[in-house]
PDB file of C-alpha atoms in Angstrom:
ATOM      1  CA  UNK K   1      15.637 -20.480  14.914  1.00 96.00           C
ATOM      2  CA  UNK K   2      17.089 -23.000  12.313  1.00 95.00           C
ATOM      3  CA  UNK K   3      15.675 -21.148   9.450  1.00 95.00           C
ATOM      4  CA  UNK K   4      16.951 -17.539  10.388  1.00 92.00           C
ATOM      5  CA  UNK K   5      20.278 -19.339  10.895  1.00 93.00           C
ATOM      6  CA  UNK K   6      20.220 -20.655   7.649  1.00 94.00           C
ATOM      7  CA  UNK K   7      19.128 -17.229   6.257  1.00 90.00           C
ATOM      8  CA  UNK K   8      21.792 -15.511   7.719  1.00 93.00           C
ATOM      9  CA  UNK K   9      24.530 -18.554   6.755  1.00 94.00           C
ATOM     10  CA  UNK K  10      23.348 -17.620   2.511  1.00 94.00           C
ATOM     11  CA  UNK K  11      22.442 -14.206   3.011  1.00 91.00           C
ATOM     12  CA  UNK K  12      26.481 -12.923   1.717  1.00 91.00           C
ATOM     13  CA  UNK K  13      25.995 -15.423  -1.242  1.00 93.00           C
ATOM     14  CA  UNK K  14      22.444 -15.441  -2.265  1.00 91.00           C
ATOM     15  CA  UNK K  15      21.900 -11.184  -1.784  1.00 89.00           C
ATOM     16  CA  UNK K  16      25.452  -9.160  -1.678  1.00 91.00           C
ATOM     17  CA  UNK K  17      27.023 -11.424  -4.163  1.00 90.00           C
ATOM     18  CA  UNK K  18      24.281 -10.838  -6.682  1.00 90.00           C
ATOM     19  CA  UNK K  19      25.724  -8.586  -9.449  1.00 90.00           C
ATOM     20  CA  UNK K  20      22.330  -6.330  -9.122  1.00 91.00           C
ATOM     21  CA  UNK K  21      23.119  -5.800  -5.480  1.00 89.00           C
ATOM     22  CA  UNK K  22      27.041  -6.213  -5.422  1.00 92.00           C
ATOM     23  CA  UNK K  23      27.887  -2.257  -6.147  1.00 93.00           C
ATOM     24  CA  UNK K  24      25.200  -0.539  -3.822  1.00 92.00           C
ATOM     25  CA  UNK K  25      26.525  -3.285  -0.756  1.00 92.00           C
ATOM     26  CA  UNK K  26      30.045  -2.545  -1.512  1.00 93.00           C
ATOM     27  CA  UNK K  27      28.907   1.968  -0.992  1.00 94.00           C
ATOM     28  CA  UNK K  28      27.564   1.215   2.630  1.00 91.00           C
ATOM     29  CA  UNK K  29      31.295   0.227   3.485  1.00 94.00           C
ATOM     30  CA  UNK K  30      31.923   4.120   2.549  1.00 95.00           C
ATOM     31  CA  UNK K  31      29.228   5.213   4.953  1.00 94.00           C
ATOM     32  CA  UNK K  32      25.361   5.368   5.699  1.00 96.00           C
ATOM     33  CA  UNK K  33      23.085   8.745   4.674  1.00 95.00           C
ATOM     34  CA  UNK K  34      19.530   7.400   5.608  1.00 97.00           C
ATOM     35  CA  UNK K  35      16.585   9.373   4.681  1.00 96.00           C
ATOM     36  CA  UNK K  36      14.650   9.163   7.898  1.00 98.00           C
ATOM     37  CA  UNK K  37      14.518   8.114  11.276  1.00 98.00           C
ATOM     38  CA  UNK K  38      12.840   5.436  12.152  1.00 98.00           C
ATOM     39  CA  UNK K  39      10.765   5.459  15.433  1.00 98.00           C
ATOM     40  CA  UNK K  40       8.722   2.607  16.367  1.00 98.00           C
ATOM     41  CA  UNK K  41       7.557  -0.404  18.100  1.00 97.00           C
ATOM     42  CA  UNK K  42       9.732  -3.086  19.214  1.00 97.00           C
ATOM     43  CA  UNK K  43       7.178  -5.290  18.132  1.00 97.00           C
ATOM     44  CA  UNK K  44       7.745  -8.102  15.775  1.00 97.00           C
ATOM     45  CA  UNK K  45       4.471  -7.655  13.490  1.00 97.00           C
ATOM     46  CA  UNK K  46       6.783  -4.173  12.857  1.00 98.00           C
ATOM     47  CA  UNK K  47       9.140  -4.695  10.125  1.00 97.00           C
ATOM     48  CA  UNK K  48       9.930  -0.821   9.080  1.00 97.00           C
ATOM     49  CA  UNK K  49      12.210  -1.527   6.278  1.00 97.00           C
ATOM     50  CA  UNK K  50       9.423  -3.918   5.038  1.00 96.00           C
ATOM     51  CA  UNK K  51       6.699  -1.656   5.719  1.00 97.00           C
ATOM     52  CA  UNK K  52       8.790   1.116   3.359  1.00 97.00           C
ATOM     53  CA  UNK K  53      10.447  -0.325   1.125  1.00 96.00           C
ATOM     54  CA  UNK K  54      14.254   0.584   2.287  1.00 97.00           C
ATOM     55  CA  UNK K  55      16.849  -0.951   1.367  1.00 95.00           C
ATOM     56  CA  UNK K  56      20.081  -1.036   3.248  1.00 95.00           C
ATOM     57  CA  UNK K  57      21.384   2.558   4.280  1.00 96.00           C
ATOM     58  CA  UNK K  58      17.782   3.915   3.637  1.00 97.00           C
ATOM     59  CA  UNK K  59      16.655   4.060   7.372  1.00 98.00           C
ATOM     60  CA  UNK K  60      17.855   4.769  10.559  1.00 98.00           C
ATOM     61  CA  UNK K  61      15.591   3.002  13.227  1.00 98.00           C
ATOM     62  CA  UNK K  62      14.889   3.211  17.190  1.00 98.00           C
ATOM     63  CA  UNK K  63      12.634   0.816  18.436  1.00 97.00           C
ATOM     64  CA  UNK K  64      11.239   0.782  22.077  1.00 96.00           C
ATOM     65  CA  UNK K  65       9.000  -0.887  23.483  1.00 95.00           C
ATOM     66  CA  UNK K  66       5.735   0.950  22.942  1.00 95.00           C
ATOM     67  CA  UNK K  67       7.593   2.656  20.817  1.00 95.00           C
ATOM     68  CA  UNK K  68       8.633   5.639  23.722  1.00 95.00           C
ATOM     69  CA  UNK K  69      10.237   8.661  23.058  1.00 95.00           C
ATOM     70  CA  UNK K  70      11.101   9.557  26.785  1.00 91.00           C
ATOM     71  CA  UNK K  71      11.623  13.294  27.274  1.00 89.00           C
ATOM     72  CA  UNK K  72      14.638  15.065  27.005  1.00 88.00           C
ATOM     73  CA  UNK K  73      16.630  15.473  30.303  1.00 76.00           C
ATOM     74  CA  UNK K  74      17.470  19.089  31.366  1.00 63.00           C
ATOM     75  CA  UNK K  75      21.043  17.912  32.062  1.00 53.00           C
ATOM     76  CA  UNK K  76      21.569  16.302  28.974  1.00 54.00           C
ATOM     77  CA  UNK K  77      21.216  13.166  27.167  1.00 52.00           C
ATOM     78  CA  UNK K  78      21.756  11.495  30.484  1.00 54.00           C
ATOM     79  CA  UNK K  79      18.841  10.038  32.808  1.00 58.00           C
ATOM     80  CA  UNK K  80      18.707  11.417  36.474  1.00 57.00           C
ATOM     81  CA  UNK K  81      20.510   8.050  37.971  1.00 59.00           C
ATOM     82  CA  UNK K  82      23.686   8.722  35.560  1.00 54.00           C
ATOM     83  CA  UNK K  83      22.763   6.283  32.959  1.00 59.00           C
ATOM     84  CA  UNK K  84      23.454   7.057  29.137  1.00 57.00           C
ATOM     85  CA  UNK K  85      19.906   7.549  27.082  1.00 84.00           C
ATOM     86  CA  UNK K  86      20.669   4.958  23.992  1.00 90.00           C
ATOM     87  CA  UNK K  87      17.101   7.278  23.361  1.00 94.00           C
ATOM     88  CA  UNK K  88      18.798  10.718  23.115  1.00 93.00           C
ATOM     89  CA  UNK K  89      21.811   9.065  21.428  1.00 94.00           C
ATOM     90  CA  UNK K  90      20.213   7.493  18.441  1.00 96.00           C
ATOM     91  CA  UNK K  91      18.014  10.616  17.380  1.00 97.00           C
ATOM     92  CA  UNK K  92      21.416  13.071  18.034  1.00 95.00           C
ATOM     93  CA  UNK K  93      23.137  10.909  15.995  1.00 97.00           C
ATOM     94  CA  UNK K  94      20.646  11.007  13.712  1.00 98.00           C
ATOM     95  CA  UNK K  95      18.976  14.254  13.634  1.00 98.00           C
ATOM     96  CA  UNK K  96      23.016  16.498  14.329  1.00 97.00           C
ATOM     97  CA  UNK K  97      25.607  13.589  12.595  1.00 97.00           C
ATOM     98  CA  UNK K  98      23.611  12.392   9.472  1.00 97.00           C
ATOM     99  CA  UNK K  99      21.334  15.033   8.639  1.00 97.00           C
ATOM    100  CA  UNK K 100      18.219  13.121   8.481  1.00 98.00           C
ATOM    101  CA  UNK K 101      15.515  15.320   6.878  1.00 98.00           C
ATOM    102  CA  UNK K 102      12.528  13.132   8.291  1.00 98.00           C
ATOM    103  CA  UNK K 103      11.723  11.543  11.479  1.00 98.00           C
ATOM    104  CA  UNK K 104       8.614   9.224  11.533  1.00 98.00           C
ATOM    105  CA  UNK K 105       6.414   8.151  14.715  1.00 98.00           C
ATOM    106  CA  UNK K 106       4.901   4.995  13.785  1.00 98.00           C
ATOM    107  CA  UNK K 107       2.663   3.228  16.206  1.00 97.00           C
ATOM    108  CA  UNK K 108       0.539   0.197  15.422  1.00 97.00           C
ATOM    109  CA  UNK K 109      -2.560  -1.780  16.254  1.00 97.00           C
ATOM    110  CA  UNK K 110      -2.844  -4.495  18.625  1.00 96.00           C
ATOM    111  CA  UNK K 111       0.161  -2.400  21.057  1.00 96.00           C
ATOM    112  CA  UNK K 112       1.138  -4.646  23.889  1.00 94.00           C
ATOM    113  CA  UNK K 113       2.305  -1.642  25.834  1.00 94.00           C
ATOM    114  CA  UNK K 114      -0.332   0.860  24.865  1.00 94.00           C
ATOM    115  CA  UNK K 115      -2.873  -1.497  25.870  1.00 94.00           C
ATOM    116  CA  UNK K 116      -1.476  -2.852  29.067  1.00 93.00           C
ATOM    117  CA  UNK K 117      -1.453   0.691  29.996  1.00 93.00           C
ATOM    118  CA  UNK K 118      -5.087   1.750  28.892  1.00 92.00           C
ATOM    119  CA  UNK K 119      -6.142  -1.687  30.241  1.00 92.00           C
ATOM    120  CA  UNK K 120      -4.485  -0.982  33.823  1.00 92.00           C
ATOM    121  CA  UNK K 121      -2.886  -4.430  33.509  1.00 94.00           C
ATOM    122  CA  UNK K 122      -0.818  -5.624  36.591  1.00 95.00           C
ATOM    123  CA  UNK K 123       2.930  -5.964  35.201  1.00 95.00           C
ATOM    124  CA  UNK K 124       4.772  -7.105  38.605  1.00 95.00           C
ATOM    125  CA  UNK K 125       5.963 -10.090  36.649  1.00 96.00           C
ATOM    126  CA  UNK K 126       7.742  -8.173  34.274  1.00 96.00           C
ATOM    127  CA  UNK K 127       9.200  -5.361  36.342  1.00 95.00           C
ATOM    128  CA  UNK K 128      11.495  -3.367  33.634  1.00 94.00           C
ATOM    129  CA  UNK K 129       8.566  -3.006  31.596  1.00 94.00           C
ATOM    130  CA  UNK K 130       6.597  -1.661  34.452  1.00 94.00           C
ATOM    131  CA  UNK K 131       8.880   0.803  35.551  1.00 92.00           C
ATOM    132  CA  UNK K 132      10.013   1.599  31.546  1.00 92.00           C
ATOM    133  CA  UNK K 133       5.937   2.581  30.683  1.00 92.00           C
ATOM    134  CA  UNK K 134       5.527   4.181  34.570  1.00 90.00           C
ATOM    135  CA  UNK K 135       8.832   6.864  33.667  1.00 87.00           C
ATOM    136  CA  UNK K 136       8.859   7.116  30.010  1.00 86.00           C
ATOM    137  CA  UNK K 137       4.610   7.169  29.694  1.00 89.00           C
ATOM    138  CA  UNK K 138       3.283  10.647  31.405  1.00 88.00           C
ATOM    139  CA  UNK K 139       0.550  10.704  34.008  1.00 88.00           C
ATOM    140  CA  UNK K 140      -0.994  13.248  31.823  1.00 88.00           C
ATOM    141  CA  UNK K 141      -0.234  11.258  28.725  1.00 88.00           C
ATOM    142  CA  UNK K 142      -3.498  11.241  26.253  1.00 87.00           C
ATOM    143  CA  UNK K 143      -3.822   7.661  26.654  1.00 86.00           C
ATOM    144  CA  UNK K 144      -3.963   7.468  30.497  1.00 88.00           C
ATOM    145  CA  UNK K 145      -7.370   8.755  30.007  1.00 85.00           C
ATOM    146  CA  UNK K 146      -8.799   7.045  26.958  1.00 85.00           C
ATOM    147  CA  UNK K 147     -10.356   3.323  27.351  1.00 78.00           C
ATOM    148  CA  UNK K 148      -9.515  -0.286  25.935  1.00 76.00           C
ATOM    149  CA  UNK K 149     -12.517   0.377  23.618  1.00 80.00           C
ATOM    150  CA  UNK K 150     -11.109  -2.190  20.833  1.00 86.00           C
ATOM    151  CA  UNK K 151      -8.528  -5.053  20.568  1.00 89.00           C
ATOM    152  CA  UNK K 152      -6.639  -2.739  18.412  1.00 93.00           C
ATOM    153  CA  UNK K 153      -6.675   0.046  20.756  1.00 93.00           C
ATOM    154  CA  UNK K 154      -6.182   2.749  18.121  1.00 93.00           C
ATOM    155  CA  UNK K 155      -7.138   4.933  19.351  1.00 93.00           C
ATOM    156  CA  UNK K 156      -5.101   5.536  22.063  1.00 94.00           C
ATOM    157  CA  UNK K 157      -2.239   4.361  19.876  1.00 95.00           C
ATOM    158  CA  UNK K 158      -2.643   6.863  17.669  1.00 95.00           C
ATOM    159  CA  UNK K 159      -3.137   9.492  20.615  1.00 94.00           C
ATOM    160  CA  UNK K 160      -0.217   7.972  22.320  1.00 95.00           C
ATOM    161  CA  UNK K 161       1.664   8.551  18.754  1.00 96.00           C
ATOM    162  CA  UNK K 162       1.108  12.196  18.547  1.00 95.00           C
ATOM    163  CA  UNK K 163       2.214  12.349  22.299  1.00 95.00           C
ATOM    164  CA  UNK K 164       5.503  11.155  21.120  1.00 96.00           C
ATOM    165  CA  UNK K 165       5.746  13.229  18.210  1.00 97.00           C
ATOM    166  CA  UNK K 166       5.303  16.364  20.734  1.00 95.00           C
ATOM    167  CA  UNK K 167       8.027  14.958  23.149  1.00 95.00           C
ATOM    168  CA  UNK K 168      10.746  14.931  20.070  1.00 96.00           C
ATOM    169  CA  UNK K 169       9.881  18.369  19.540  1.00 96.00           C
ATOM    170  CA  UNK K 170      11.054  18.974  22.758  1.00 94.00           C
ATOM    171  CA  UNK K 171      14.773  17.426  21.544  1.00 96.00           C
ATOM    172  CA  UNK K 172      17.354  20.655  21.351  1.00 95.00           C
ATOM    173  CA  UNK K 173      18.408  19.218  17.511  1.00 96.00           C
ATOM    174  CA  UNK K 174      14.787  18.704  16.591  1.00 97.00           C
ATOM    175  CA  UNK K 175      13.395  21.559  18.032  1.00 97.00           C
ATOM    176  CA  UNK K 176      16.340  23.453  16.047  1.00 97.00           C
ATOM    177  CA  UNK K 177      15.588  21.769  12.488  1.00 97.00           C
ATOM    178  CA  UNK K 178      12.508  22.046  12.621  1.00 97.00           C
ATOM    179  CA  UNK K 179      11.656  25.503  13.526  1.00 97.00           C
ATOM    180  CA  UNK K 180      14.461  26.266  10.100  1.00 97.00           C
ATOM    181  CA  UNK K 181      12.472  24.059   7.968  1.00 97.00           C
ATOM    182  CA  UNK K 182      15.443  21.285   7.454  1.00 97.00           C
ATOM    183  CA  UNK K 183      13.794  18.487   9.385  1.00 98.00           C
ATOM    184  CA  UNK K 184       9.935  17.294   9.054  1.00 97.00           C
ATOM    185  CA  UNK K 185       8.194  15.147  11.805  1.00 98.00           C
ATOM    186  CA  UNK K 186       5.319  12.289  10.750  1.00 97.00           C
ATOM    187  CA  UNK K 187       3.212  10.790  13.028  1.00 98.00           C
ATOM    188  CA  UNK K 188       1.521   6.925  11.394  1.00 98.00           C
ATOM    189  CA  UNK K 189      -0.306   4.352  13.215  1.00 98.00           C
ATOM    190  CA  UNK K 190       0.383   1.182  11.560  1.00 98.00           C
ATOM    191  CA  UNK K 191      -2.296  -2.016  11.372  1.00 97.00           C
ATOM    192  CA  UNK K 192      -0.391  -5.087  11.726  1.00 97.00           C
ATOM    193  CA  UNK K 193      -3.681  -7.323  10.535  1.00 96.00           C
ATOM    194  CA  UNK K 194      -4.347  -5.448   7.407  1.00 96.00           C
ATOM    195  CA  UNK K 195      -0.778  -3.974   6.301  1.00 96.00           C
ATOM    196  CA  UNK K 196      -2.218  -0.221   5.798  1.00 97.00           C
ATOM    197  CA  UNK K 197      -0.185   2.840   6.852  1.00 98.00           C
ATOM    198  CA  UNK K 198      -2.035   5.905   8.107  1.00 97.00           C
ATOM    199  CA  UNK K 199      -0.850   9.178   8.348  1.00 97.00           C
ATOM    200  CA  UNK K 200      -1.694  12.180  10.943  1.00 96.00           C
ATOM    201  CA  UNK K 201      -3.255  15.141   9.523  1.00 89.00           C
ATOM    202  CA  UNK K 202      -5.256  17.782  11.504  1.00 77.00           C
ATOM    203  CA  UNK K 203      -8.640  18.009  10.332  1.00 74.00           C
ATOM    204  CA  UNK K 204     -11.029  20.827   9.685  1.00 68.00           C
ATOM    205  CA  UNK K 205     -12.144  20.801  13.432  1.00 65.00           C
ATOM    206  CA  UNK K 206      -8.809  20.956  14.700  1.00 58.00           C
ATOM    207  CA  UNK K 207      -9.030  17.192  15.990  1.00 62.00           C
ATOM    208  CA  UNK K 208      -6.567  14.272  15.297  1.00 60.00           C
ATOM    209  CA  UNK K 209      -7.161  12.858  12.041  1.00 87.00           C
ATOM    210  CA  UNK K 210      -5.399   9.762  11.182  1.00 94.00           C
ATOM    211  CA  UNK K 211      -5.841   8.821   7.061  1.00 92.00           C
ATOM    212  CA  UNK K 212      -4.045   6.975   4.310  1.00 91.00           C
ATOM    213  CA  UNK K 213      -0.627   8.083   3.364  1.00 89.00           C
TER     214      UNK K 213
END
């Protein structure tokens, strides 16, 4: 923790003061106009601004565990027992307030969620998780059916990727933008070992087809 403290304690002095960085920190105090949404993993192998490039302002991120897009509820962007959906909130805001153009689904090897769920694993001992995969996760989902047949679990990563990508279609504000051509959707499974990005693209036999950007 000491080092991230001491990060953060030079960060104002050793990045925002620097004259090549001075003007473009002093425009985010006018406002943000990110490119894309963000959607992934919670995970900490997952470092999206890394992983693009972005600099501040650049990218507007939701991360989930597993990284969930849970569906849209018929009342609204509240959940049946009254709560708020930060979920719903975050890609509104994004999608209807600041006009991303892009929303991107990444998923990534070596899923702690995906593969407790592919895996069956018991998670009594960590009850909010249990109940967040049980709600958010389908019984129908693609995954559900698919086996732990790597550490990696890809593939049912990747499935459970284009899942999510389906479920934001489902969004009022996405399904809106995208059907008049002002917002794209990406689905990309992410390998946390190896640093490569792959992108979905159907293939030739109408399959999922998951290959470099």
């Amino acid at each position: 923790m000491q080092s991230l403290i001491e990060n953060a304690r030079t960060f104002a002095a050793t990045h925002v003061a620097d004259p090549r960085n001075a003007a473009a920190f002093e425009a985010l105090g006018a406002g943000q106009s990110p490119e894309a949404l963000f959607v992934t993993c919670s995970d900490s192998r997952v470092v999206p601004t890394l992983i693009t490039g972005a600099s501040p302002g650049e990218l507007f991120e939701l991360r989930t565990a597993g990284n969930v897009v849970p569906p849209y509820p018929s009342c609204g962007p509240i959940a049946a027992d009254g709560r708020p959906m930060s979920e719903a909130a975050t890609i509104e805001y994004a999608v209807c307030m600041l006009g991303v153009r892009d929303i991107v689904v990444c998923g990534h090897s070596h899923c702690g969620a995906v593969g407790a769920l592919v895996r069956q694993e018991d998670l009594s001992a960590v009850p909010a998780v249990r109940d967040w995969l049980e709600v958010s996760v389908a019984p129908d989902a693609a995954l559900r059916s698919l086996a732990a047949t790597s550490v990696d679990v890809a593939e049912a990563v990747q499935a459970h990727v284009l899942d999510q990508v389906e479920i934001l279609r489902s969004y009022p504000c996405v399904s809106e933008r995208t059907a008049d051509g002002s917002l794209t959707l990406h689905a990309w499974y992410y390998e946390v070992h190896t640093g490569t990005v792959a992108a979905h693209r159907p293939s030739s036999d109408g399959r999922p087809a998951f290959g470099p950007l």
